[in-house]
Amino acid sequence: MRRTIWALLALALLILGFLLLTRPAAAPPAGEVVVLRIDGVIGPATSDFFARELARARVREAGLVVLAMDTPGGLDTSMRAIIKDILASPIPIATWVGPEGARAASAGTYILYASHIAAMAPATNLGAATPVAIGMPGAKREDDVARKDRADDSAKDKDGKSGAGIGDAMMEKVRNDAAAYLRSLAQLRGRSGDFAERAVREAASLSADEALAGGVIDLIAADLRELMTKLDGREVKLEGGRTQRLSTAAAPITEIAPDWRMRVLALLSNPQLALVLMMIGVYALFFEFTSPGFGVPGVAGAICLLIALYAFQLLPVNWAGVALVALGAILMLAETFLPSFGALGVGGIIAFVVGGLFLMDTEAPGFGIPLPFLLGLAIASALTIAAVGSFAARTRRRPVVSGREQMAGMIATVTTVTPDGAWALVQGESWRVHSDSRLAPGDRVRITALDGLTLHVEPLTPDPANRHEGIPP
C-alpha cells in the first residue's frame, strides 16, 4: 500500500513538472515598441534581418517598430526589399536617424521617405540619393553628379538629338527611375517632393533642422525616449486606409541587436572575402585533382567554392567578371605545366585583375573591390603557383630514392648459385638474379635492370671500401 502511494505521488510530480515545463512562455506586452538598429551599409544581410524581425514583431503584436538607422547607403535591391516590407506592414514603422552624428545617405533616404514616420536626431543629415549603377558604363560618383551642370544633361544638337553618350543616356534613365521612385514615396507620405527630386538629380543633402523645416521629416528627437514621448497620440495611416493611434509614452521598449545570422550574411556579403574564398576553392580543388587520395584539399576547396558562389548570388555581381577571374586562375595554374615562357601566367594575372574590376562596382559604398587588393591577390597567387611549380620541378629532377626504380645501379652480393639460377642479397632481401657472365657465391654485382622479380646484374670488381649490400656506388 505504501509503495502504491509513493508511486502515485511520483507520477503526480512528474505530471506537474511536465505541465510547468511545457507551459507557454508569457506573451510580450501588447503595444510594445520594437527597435531595430541598422548600422553600416545596407545589403542582403540587412534586408533579411529586417524582414525576419518585422515578421516576429507582428507575432508579438507590437504597437510600433522603430528603425534606428545610421547608414552611408547600400544596394538598390536590398533597399527596395526593405521598402516593400515597410509599405506592406500592418504595424507602423518609424525610421529614426540617430544617434547624433548619424546619417541616412543614399539608400537610407529612400527608406526614411517610405516609413510611416520619419524622425532624425540633432546633428544628423540625409540625402545624396543619386543612384550608382552596378557595372554601368559612364557611371559617376554622387559628388560628380552634384557638380555637373544640369544644362549638359538637356543639351541637344541641331537635329534635336541628345548629345550625351550611351553611358550618360543609361545613367539618365537610372536617375529618372530613381527620382520617380522617391517622388512617389514622398507623395504617399505627404513629404517634400522637391527635395526628393534634388536628392536624386543633384545629390542634395539636408541637416535635421533643414529637413524638418522643408517638410521632409516629421519631427526631431534626441533619443528614443524623447521620440516615444513625441509620437504618443499621433495617428498613422496604414495599409488599407485604416488609421492607428500610437500609444508610446509608457510603452515598453525592446531593442533587438543583429543576431548571428545577420553577422554571417554580412560577412559573406563582403565581395573581397568571396573573391578570396573562390581562389582558395579553385586552388584546393586543383591540388586534389593532381594529387588524389589526400581528401582534405578537395573537401575544403569544394566548401570554399560553394560559399563563394553563394556570396556572389547574394551580391549584384557581373558574371562576366566571375568568369574572367576563374579564367585568370586557370591560366596561372596552366603556366606551371605548359612551356609558355610566361605568356599564360601574365595573361592569367591580367584576366584576374580585369575580372575583379568588372566583378563589382567600385562606386557602391562598402561593396567595391580596390585595385590594390586585386593586384596584391593576383601577385600572391602567381608567386604561390611559381613556388609550387619550382618545387615540383626540383623534385622531378632528384634521383629516385624508393620503389623499384631506385634499385638500378645498386650493389648486391651473390649468395647462392644453382643449376636453376642464382640468388643475391639486396638490402637484406634475397632476389633472383641473371647475368650474361658466370657468377659464384660471394661475387659482388651491379644491378642494371629489373624484369619482373628477376634482377639483371653484371659482375663488379670487388671494392673493399664498400662492404654493405644493397648500397648504391
Coordinates of C-alpha atoms in Angstrom, one line a residue:
M1 CA 0.0 0.0 0.0
R2 CA 2.8 2.4 0.9
R3 CA 4.6 1.6 -2.3
T4 CA 1.4 2.4 -4.3
I5 CA 1.1 5.8 -2.5
W6 CA 4.7 6.7 -3.3
A7 CA 4.3 5.7 -6.9
L8 CA 1.1 7.8 -7.3
L9 CA 2.9 10.8 -5.7
A10 CA 5.9 10.4 -8.0
L11 CA 3.6 10.2 -11.0
A12 CA 1.8 13.3 -9.9
L13 CA 5.1 15.2 -9.5
L14 CA 6.1 14.1 -13.0
I15 CA 2.9 15.3 -14.5
L16 CA 3.1 18.6 -12.6
G17 CA 6.7 19.1 -13.8
F18 CA 5.7 18.3 -17.4
L19 CA 2.9 20.9 -17.3
L20 CA 5.3 23.5 -15.9
L21 CA 7.9 22.8 -18.5
T22 CA 5.5 22.8 -21.4
R23 CA 3.6 25.9 -20.3
P24 CA 3.9 28.5 -23.0
A25 CA 6.1 31.4 -22.2
A26 CA 4.5 34.6 -21.1
A27 CA 3.5 36.7 -24.1
P28 CA 5.2 40.1 -24.5
P29 CA 3.1 43.1 -23.6
A30 CA 0.8 44.2 -26.4
G31 CA 1.7 47.6 -27.8
E32 CA 5.4 47.3 -27.1
V33 CA 7.9 49.2 -29.2
V34 CA 10.5 47.1 -31.1
V35 CA 13.7 48.9 -32.0
L36 CA 15.8 47.5 -34.9
R37 CA 19.2 49.1 -35.4
I38 CA 20.9 49.3 -38.8
D39 CA 24.5 50.5 -38.7
G40 CA 26.6 50.4 -41.8
V41 CA 26.0 49.5 -45.4
I42 CA 22.6 48.2 -46.4
G43 CA 23.0 44.8 -48.1
P44 CA 21.3 41.4 -48.3
A45 CA 22.0 40.8 -44.6
T46 CA 20.2 44.0 -43.6
S47 CA 17.1 43.2 -45.6
D48 CA 17.0 39.6 -44.3
F49 CA 17.3 40.9 -40.7
F50 CA 14.6 43.5 -41.2
A51 CA 12.2 41.0 -42.8
R52 CA 12.6 38.4 -40.1
E53 CA 12.3 40.8 -37.2
L54 CA 9.3 42.6 -38.7
A55 CA 7.5 39.2 -39.0
R56 CA 8.4 38.5 -35.4
A57 CA 7.0 41.9 -34.3
R58 CA 3.7 41.0 -36.0
V59 CA 3.6 37.8 -33.9
R60 CA 4.4 39.8 -30.8
E61 CA 1.6 42.3 -31.6
A62 CA 4.0 45.2 -31.3
G63 CA 2.5 48.6 -31.5
L64 CA 5.4 50.3 -33.3
V65 CA 8.6 49.2 -35.0
V66 CA 11.4 51.8 -34.8
L67 CA 14.2 51.5 -37.4
A68 CA 17.2 53.3 -35.8
M69 CA 19.5 54.0 -38.8
D70 CA 23.0 55.2 -39.5
T71 CA 24.0 54.2 -43.0
P72 CA 26.0 55.6 -45.9
G73 CA 23.7 53.7 -48.4
G74 CA 23.9 50.3 -49.9
L75 CA 22.5 48.1 -52.6
D76 CA 19.4 49.0 -54.6
T77 CA 17.9 45.5 -54.4
S78 CA 18.2 45.3 -50.6
M79 CA 16.8 48.8 -50.2
R80 CA 13.8 48.1 -52.3
A81 CA 13.1 44.8 -50.4
I82 CA 13.1 46.8 -47.1
I83 CA 10.8 49.4 -48.6
K84 CA 8.4 46.8 -49.8
D85 CA 8.2 45.3 -46.3
I86 CA 7.5 48.8 -44.9
L87 CA 4.8 49.6 -47.3
A88 CA 3.0 46.2 -46.7
S89 CA 3.5 46.3 -42.9
P90 CA 0.3 46.3 -40.7
I91 CA 2.5 47.8 -38.0
P92 CA 3.6 51.4 -38.1
I93 CA 7.2 51.8 -39.0
A94 CA 9.1 54.9 -37.6
T95 CA 12.6 55.4 -39.0
W96 CA 14.8 57.5 -36.7
V97 CA 18.2 58.7 -37.9
G98 CA 20.3 58.6 -34.8
P99 CA 22.1 59.0 -32.5
E100 CA 23.6 62.4 -33.0
G101 CA 26.2 62.3 -35.8
A102 CA 24.4 59.6 -37.8
R103 CA 23.3 59.9 -41.4
A104 CA 20.8 58.4 -43.8
A105 CA 22.6 58.8 -47.1
S106 CA 21.6 57.3 -50.5
A107 CA 19.5 54.2 -49.8
G108 CA 18.8 55.4 -46.3
T109 CA 17.0 58.5 -47.7
Y110 CA 14.6 56.2 -49.6
I111 CA 13.9 54.1 -46.5
L112 CA 13.3 57.3 -44.5
Y113 CA 10.8 58.6 -47.1
A114 CA 9.0 55.2 -47.2
S115 CA 8.4 55.0 -43.4
H116 CA 5.2 56.0 -41.8
I117 CA 7.1 58.3 -39.5
A118 CA 10.4 60.0 -40.3
A119 CA 12.4 61.4 -37.5
M120 CA 16.0 62.5 -37.0
A121 CA 18.3 63.3 -34.1
P122 CA 20.1 66.7 -34.0
A123 CA 23.3 66.9 -35.9
T124 CA 22.3 64.3 -38.4
N125 CA 21.8 64.5 -42.2
L126 CA 20.1 62.8 -45.1
G127 CA 20.2 63.0 -48.9
A128 CA 22.8 62.3 -51.6
A129 CA 20.4 59.7 -53.1
T130 CA 21.9 59.7 -56.7
P131 CA 21.9 56.0 -57.8
V132 CA 25.2 54.4 -58.8
A133 CA 24.9 51.8 -61.5
I134 CA 26.5 48.4 -61.0
G135 CA 29.0 48.0 -63.8
M136 CA 27.2 50.7 -65.8
P137 CA 29.4 52.4 -68.3
G138 CA 29.7 56.1 -67.7
A139 CA 28.7 55.8 -64.1
K140 CA 29.7 58.8 -62.0
R141 CA 30.2 59.5 -58.3
E142 CA 27.4 61.2 -56.5
D143 CA 29.5 64.3 -55.9
D144 CA 30.4 64.5 -59.5
V145 CA 26.7 64.4 -60.4
A146 CA 26.1 67.2 -57.9
R147 CA 28.7 69.4 -59.5
K148 CA 27.7 68.6 -63.1
D149 CA 25.9 71.3 -64.9
R150 CA 22.3 70.2 -65.5
A151 CA 22.3 72.0 -68.7
D152 CA 24.6 69.4 -70.1
D153 CA 22.1 66.7 -69.5
S154 CA 19.4 68.5 -71.5
A155 CA 21.7 69.8 -74.2
K156 CA 20.7 68.9 -77.7
D157 CA 22.4 69.2 -81.1
K158 CA 20.9 70.8 -84.1
D159 CA 18.9 67.8 -85.1
G160 CA 17.2 67.8 -81.7
K161 CA 19.0 64.6 -80.6
S162 CA 20.8 64.3 -77.3
G163 CA 24.5 64.8 -77.4
A164 CA 25.1 62.5 -74.4
G165 CA 26.9 59.2 -75.0
I166 CA 25.4 55.8 -74.4
G167 CA 26.7 55.7 -70.9
D168 CA 25.3 59.1 -70.0
A169 CA 21.9 58.1 -71.5
M170 CA 21.8 54.9 -69.5
M171 CA 22.6 56.8 -66.3
E172 CA 20.0 59.4 -67.1
K173 CA 17.4 56.6 -67.4
V174 CA 18.6 55.2 -64.0
R175 CA 18.3 58.7 -62.4
N176 CA 14.9 59.3 -63.8
D177 CA 13.7 55.9 -62.5
A178 CA 15.1 56.7 -59.0
A179 CA 13.7 60.2 -59.0
A180 CA 10.2 58.9 -59.8
Y181 CA 10.5 56.2 -57.2
L182 CA 11.5 58.6 -54.4
R183 CA 8.9 61.2 -55.6
S184 CA 6.2 58.5 -55.4
L185 CA 7.2 57.7 -51.8
A186 CA 7.1 61.5 -51.0
Q187 CA 3.6 61.7 -52.4
L188 CA 2.5 58.6 -50.5
R189 CA 3.7 60.0 -47.1
G190 CA 2.9 63.7 -47.8
R191 CA 6.6 64.8 -47.8
S192 CA 8.6 67.2 -49.8
G193 CA 8.8 66.0 -53.5
D194 CA 11.0 68.9 -54.4
F195 CA 13.9 67.8 -52.2
A196 CA 13.3 64.2 -53.3
E197 CA 13.9 65.3 -56.9
R198 CA 17.0 67.3 -55.9
A199 CA 18.4 64.5 -53.7
V200 CA 18.4 62.2 -56.7
R201 CA 19.4 64.5 -59.6
E202 CA 21.8 66.8 -57.7
A203 CA 22.8 64.6 -54.7
A204 CA 21.4 67.3 -52.4
S205 CA 21.6 66.8 -48.6
L206 CA 19.9 68.4 -45.7
S207 CA 20.5 68.6 -42.0
A208 CA 17.9 67.6 -39.4
D209 CA 16.6 71.2 -38.9
E210 CA 16.5 71.9 -42.6
A211 CA 14.7 68.6 -43.2
L212 CA 12.1 69.5 -40.6
A213 CA 11.6 73.0 -42.0
G214 CA 11.4 71.6 -45.5
G215 CA 8.7 69.1 -44.8
V216 CA 11.0 66.1 -45.3
I217 CA 10.7 64.6 -41.8
D218 CA 8.0 64.7 -39.2
L219 CA 10.0 65.5 -36.0
I220 CA 13.4 65.8 -34.3
A221 CA 14.2 63.7 -31.3
A222 CA 17.5 63.4 -29.5
D223 CA 16.9 59.9 -28.2
L224 CA 14.4 57.0 -28.3
R225 CA 12.6 58.1 -25.1
E226 CA 12.1 61.6 -26.5
L227 CA 10.9 60.0 -29.7
M228 CA 8.3 57.9 -27.8
T229 CA 7.1 61.0 -26.0
K230 CA 6.6 63.0 -29.2
L231 CA 4.9 60.1 -31.0
D232 CA 2.4 59.5 -28.3
G233 CA -1.2 60.2 -29.5
R234 CA -0.1 60.6 -33.2
E235 CA -2.4 59.0 -35.8
V236 CA -0.7 56.9 -38.5
K237 CA -2.4 55.8 -41.8
L238 CA -1.6 52.2 -42.5
E239 CA -2.2 49.8 -45.4
G240 CA -5.8 49.5 -46.5
G241 CA -6.6 53.0 -45.4
R242 CA -7.0 52.2 -41.7
T243 CA -5.7 54.6 -39.1
Q244 CA -4.0 53.7 -35.9
R245 CA -3.4 56.0 -32.9
L246 CA 0.0 55.5 -31.3
S247 CA 0.3 55.0 -27.5
T248 CA 4.1 55.1 -26.9
A249 CA 4.6 57.3 -23.9
A250 CA 4.6 54.4 -21.4
A251 CA 5.1 51.6 -23.8
P252 CA 8.0 49.2 -23.1
I253 CA 10.9 49.4 -25.5
T254 CA 12.6 46.2 -26.8
E255 CA 15.9 46.7 -28.6
I256 CA 16.9 43.9 -30.9
A257 CA 20.5 43.7 -31.9
P258 CA 21.7 41.9 -35.1
D259 CA 21.9 38.1 -34.5
W260 CA 24.5 35.6 -35.7
R261 CA 22.6 35.0 -38.9
M262 CA 22.9 38.7 -39.9
R263 CA 26.5 38.8 -38.9
V264 CA 27.3 35.7 -41.0
L265 CA 25.4 37.1 -44.0
A266 CA 27.1 40.4 -43.7
L267 CA 30.5 38.6 -43.6
L268 CA 29.6 36.6 -46.7
S269 CA 28.3 39.7 -48.5
N270 CA 31.8 41.1 -48.5
P271 CA 33.0 40.7 -52.1
Q272 CA 36.6 40.7 -51.1
L273 CA 36.1 37.7 -48.9
A274 CA 34.0 36.0 -51.6
L275 CA 36.8 36.5 -54.1
V276 CA 39.4 35.1 -51.7
L277 CA 37.2 32.0 -51.0
M278 CA 36.8 31.5 -54.7
M279 CA 40.5 31.5 -55.3
I280 CA 41.1 29.1 -52.3
G281 CA 38.5 26.8 -53.7
V282 CA 39.9 26.7 -57.2
Y283 CA 43.5 26.1 -56.0
A284 CA 42.4 23.5 -53.4
L285 CA 40.4 21.5 -56.0
F286 CA 43.3 21.7 -58.4
F287 CA 45.6 20.3 -55.8
E288 CA 43.2 17.5 -55.0
F289 CA 42.8 16.5 -58.7
T290 CA 46.5 16.5 -59.3
S291 CA 47.3 14.7 -56.0
P292 CA 44.3 12.4 -55.4
G293 CA 43.9 10.4 -52.2
F294 CA 44.5 13.0 -49.6
G295 CA 40.9 14.3 -49.4
V296 CA 41.2 17.3 -47.2
P297 CA 42.1 19.8 -50.0
G298 CA 39.2 18.6 -52.1
V299 CA 36.6 18.9 -49.3
A300 CA 37.9 22.3 -48.1
G301 CA 38.1 23.6 -51.7
A302 CA 34.5 22.4 -52.5
I303 CA 33.2 24.1 -49.3
C304 CA 35.1 27.4 -50.1
L305 CA 33.9 27.4 -53.7
L306 CA 30.3 26.8 -52.8
I307 CA 30.4 29.5 -50.1
A308 CA 31.9 31.9 -52.6
L309 CA 29.2 31.1 -55.2
Y310 CA 26.5 31.7 -52.5
A311 CA 28.1 35.0 -51.7
F312 CA 28.1 36.0 -55.3
Q313 CA 24.4 35.0 -55.5
L314 CA 23.7 37.5 -52.7
L315 CA 25.5 40.3 -54.5
P316 CA 24.7 42.1 -57.8
V317 CA 27.8 40.7 -59.4
N318 CA 28.7 40.8 -63.1
W319 CA 29.1 37.1 -64.0
A320 CA 31.4 38.0 -66.9
G321 CA 33.8 39.3 -64.2
V322 CA 33.4 36.0 -62.3
A323 CA 34.3 34.1 -65.5
L324 CA 37.3 36.3 -66.1
V325 CA 38.6 35.7 -62.5
A326 CA 38.1 31.9 -62.9
L327 CA 39.9 32.1 -66.3
G328 CA 42.8 34.0 -64.8
A329 CA 43.2 31.4 -62.0
I330 CA 43.2 28.6 -64.6
L331 CA 45.7 30.3 -66.8
M332 CA 48.0 30.9 -63.8
L333 CA 47.7 27.2 -62.9
A334 CA 48.4 26.2 -66.5
E335 CA 51.6 28.2 -66.5
T336 CA 53.1 25.7 -64.1
F337 CA 52.7 22.8 -66.6
L338 CA 52.8 24.2 -70.1
P339 CA 56.0 25.7 -71.5
S340 CA 54.5 29.1 -72.5
F341 CA 57.5 31.2 -71.3
G342 CA 55.3 33.3 -69.0
A343 CA 52.5 34.1 -71.6
L344 CA 49.9 32.1 -69.7
G345 CA 50.9 33.5 -66.3
V346 CA 50.9 37.1 -67.5
G347 CA 47.6 36.5 -69.3
G348 CA 46.1 35.0 -66.1
I349 CA 47.2 37.9 -64.0
I350 CA 45.6 40.4 -66.5
A351 CA 42.4 38.3 -66.7
F352 CA 42.2 38.1 -62.9
V353 CA 42.6 41.8 -62.4
V354 CA 40.2 42.9 -65.2
G355 CA 37.7 40.4 -63.9
G356 CA 38.0 41.7 -60.4
L357 CA 37.4 45.2 -61.7
F358 CA 34.3 44.1 -63.6
L359 CA 33.1 41.9 -60.7
M360 CA 31.6 44.7 -58.6
D361 CA 31.0 48.4 -58.9
T362 CA 33.8 50.3 -57.0
E363 CA 31.4 53.3 -56.6
A364 CA 28.9 51.4 -54.4
P365 CA 29.6 52.1 -50.7
G366 CA 31.1 49.1 -49.0
F367 CA 30.8 46.8 -52.0
G368 CA 33.8 47.8 -54.1
I369 CA 37.0 45.8 -54.7
P370 CA 40.0 48.1 -54.5
L371 CA 42.6 47.8 -57.3
P372 CA 45.5 47.4 -54.8
F373 CA 43.7 44.4 -53.3
L374 CA 43.2 42.8 -56.7
L375 CA 46.8 43.4 -57.7
G376 CA 48.1 42.0 -54.3
L377 CA 45.9 38.9 -54.6
A378 CA 46.9 38.3 -58.2
I379 CA 50.6 38.7 -57.4
A380 CA 50.4 36.5 -54.3
S381 CA 48.6 33.8 -56.4
A382 CA 51.3 34.0 -59.1
L383 CA 54.1 33.8 -56.6
T384 CA 52.4 30.8 -54.8
I385 CA 52.0 29.0 -58.1
A386 CA 55.5 29.8 -59.2
A387 CA 56.9 28.5 -55.9
V388 CA 54.9 25.3 -56.1
G389 CA 55.9 24.7 -59.7
S390 CA 59.6 25.3 -58.9
F391 CA 59.4 22.9 -56.0
A392 CA 57.7 20.3 -58.3
A393 CA 60.4 20.8 -60.9
R394 CA 63.3 20.3 -58.4
T395 CA 61.6 17.2 -57.0
R396 CA 61.2 15.7 -60.5
R397 CA 65.0 16.2 -61.2
R398 CA 66.0 14.5 -58.0
P399 CA 67.1 10.8 -58.2
V400 CA 64.6 8.2 -57.2
V401 CA 65.1 7.1 -53.6
S402 CA 62.3 4.5 -53.2
G403 CA 60.5 1.8 -55.1
R404 CA 61.6 -0.4 -58.0
E405 CA 63.3 2.4 -59.9
Q406 CA 65.8 3.0 -57.1
M407 CA 67.3 -0.5 -57.5
A408 CA 69.1 0.3 -60.8
G409 CA 72.8 0.8 -60.1
M410 CA 72.7 -0.7 -56.6
I411 CA 75.3 -3.3 -55.4
A412 CA 74.3 -6.8 -54.5
T413 CA 76.1 -9.9 -53.2
V414 CA 75.6 -13.3 -54.8
T415 CA 74.6 -15.8 -52.1
T416 CA 73.5 -18.9 -54.0
V417 CA 74.3 -20.3 -57.4
T418 CA 72.3 -23.4 -58.6
P419 CA 71.6 -25.0 -62.0
D420 CA 68.2 -23.4 -61.7
G421 CA 69.6 -19.9 -61.3
A422 CA 71.4 -17.5 -58.9
W423 CA 70.3 -15.6 -55.9
A424 CA 71.7 -12.3 -54.5
L425 CA 71.2 -10.3 -51.3
V426 CA 70.0 -6.7 -51.8
Q427 CA 69.2 -4.5 -48.8
G428 CA 68.6 -7.6 -46.7
E429 CA 66.3 -9.2 -49.3
S430 CA 67.0 -12.2 -51.4
W431 CA 66.4 -11.7 -55.2
R432 CA 66.7 -13.9 -58.2
V433 CA 69.5 -12.6 -60.5
H434 CA 70.5 -13.2 -64.1
S435 CA 73.8 -12.3 -65.7
D436 CA 75.5 -13.0 -69.0
S437 CA 78.7 -13.7 -67.1
R438 CA 79.5 -16.6 -64.8
L439 CA 78.5 -15.9 -61.1
A440 CA 79.8 -17.5 -58.0
P441 CA 78.7 -17.2 -54.3
G442 CA 80.3 -14.1 -52.8
D443 CA 80.6 -12.2 -56.1
R444 CA 79.6 -8.5 -55.9
V445 CA 77.4 -7.4 -58.8
R446 CA 75.8 -4.3 -60.0
I447 CA 72.0 -4.2 -60.8
T448 CA 71.4 -3.0 -64.4
A449 CA 67.7 -3.7 -64.8
L450 CA 64.6 -5.2 -63.3
D451 CA 62.5 -7.7 -65.2
G452 CA 59.5 -8.7 -63.0
L453 CA 61.0 -10.3 -60.0
T454 CA 64.4 -11.0 -61.6
L455 CA 67.3 -8.6 -61.4
H456 CA 69.7 -8.3 -64.3
V457 CA 73.2 -7.8 -63.0
E458 CA 76.8 -7.5 -64.2
P459 CA 79.9 -8.6 -62.3
L460 CA 81.6 -5.9 -60.2
T461 CA 85.3 -5.7 -59.4
P462 CA 85.5 -6.3 -55.6
D463 CA 85.7 -3.0 -53.7
P464 CA 86.9 -3.4 -50.1
A465 CA 85.7 0.1 -49.1
N466 CA 82.1 -0.8 -49.8
R467 CA 81.0 -3.8 -47.7
H468 CA 77.3 -3.1 -47.3
E469 CA 74.8 -5.0 -49.5
G470 CA 72.3 -3.0 -51.5
I471 CA 74.1 0.4 -51.3
P472 CA 74.4 2.5 -54.5
P473 CA 78.0 3.1 -55.6

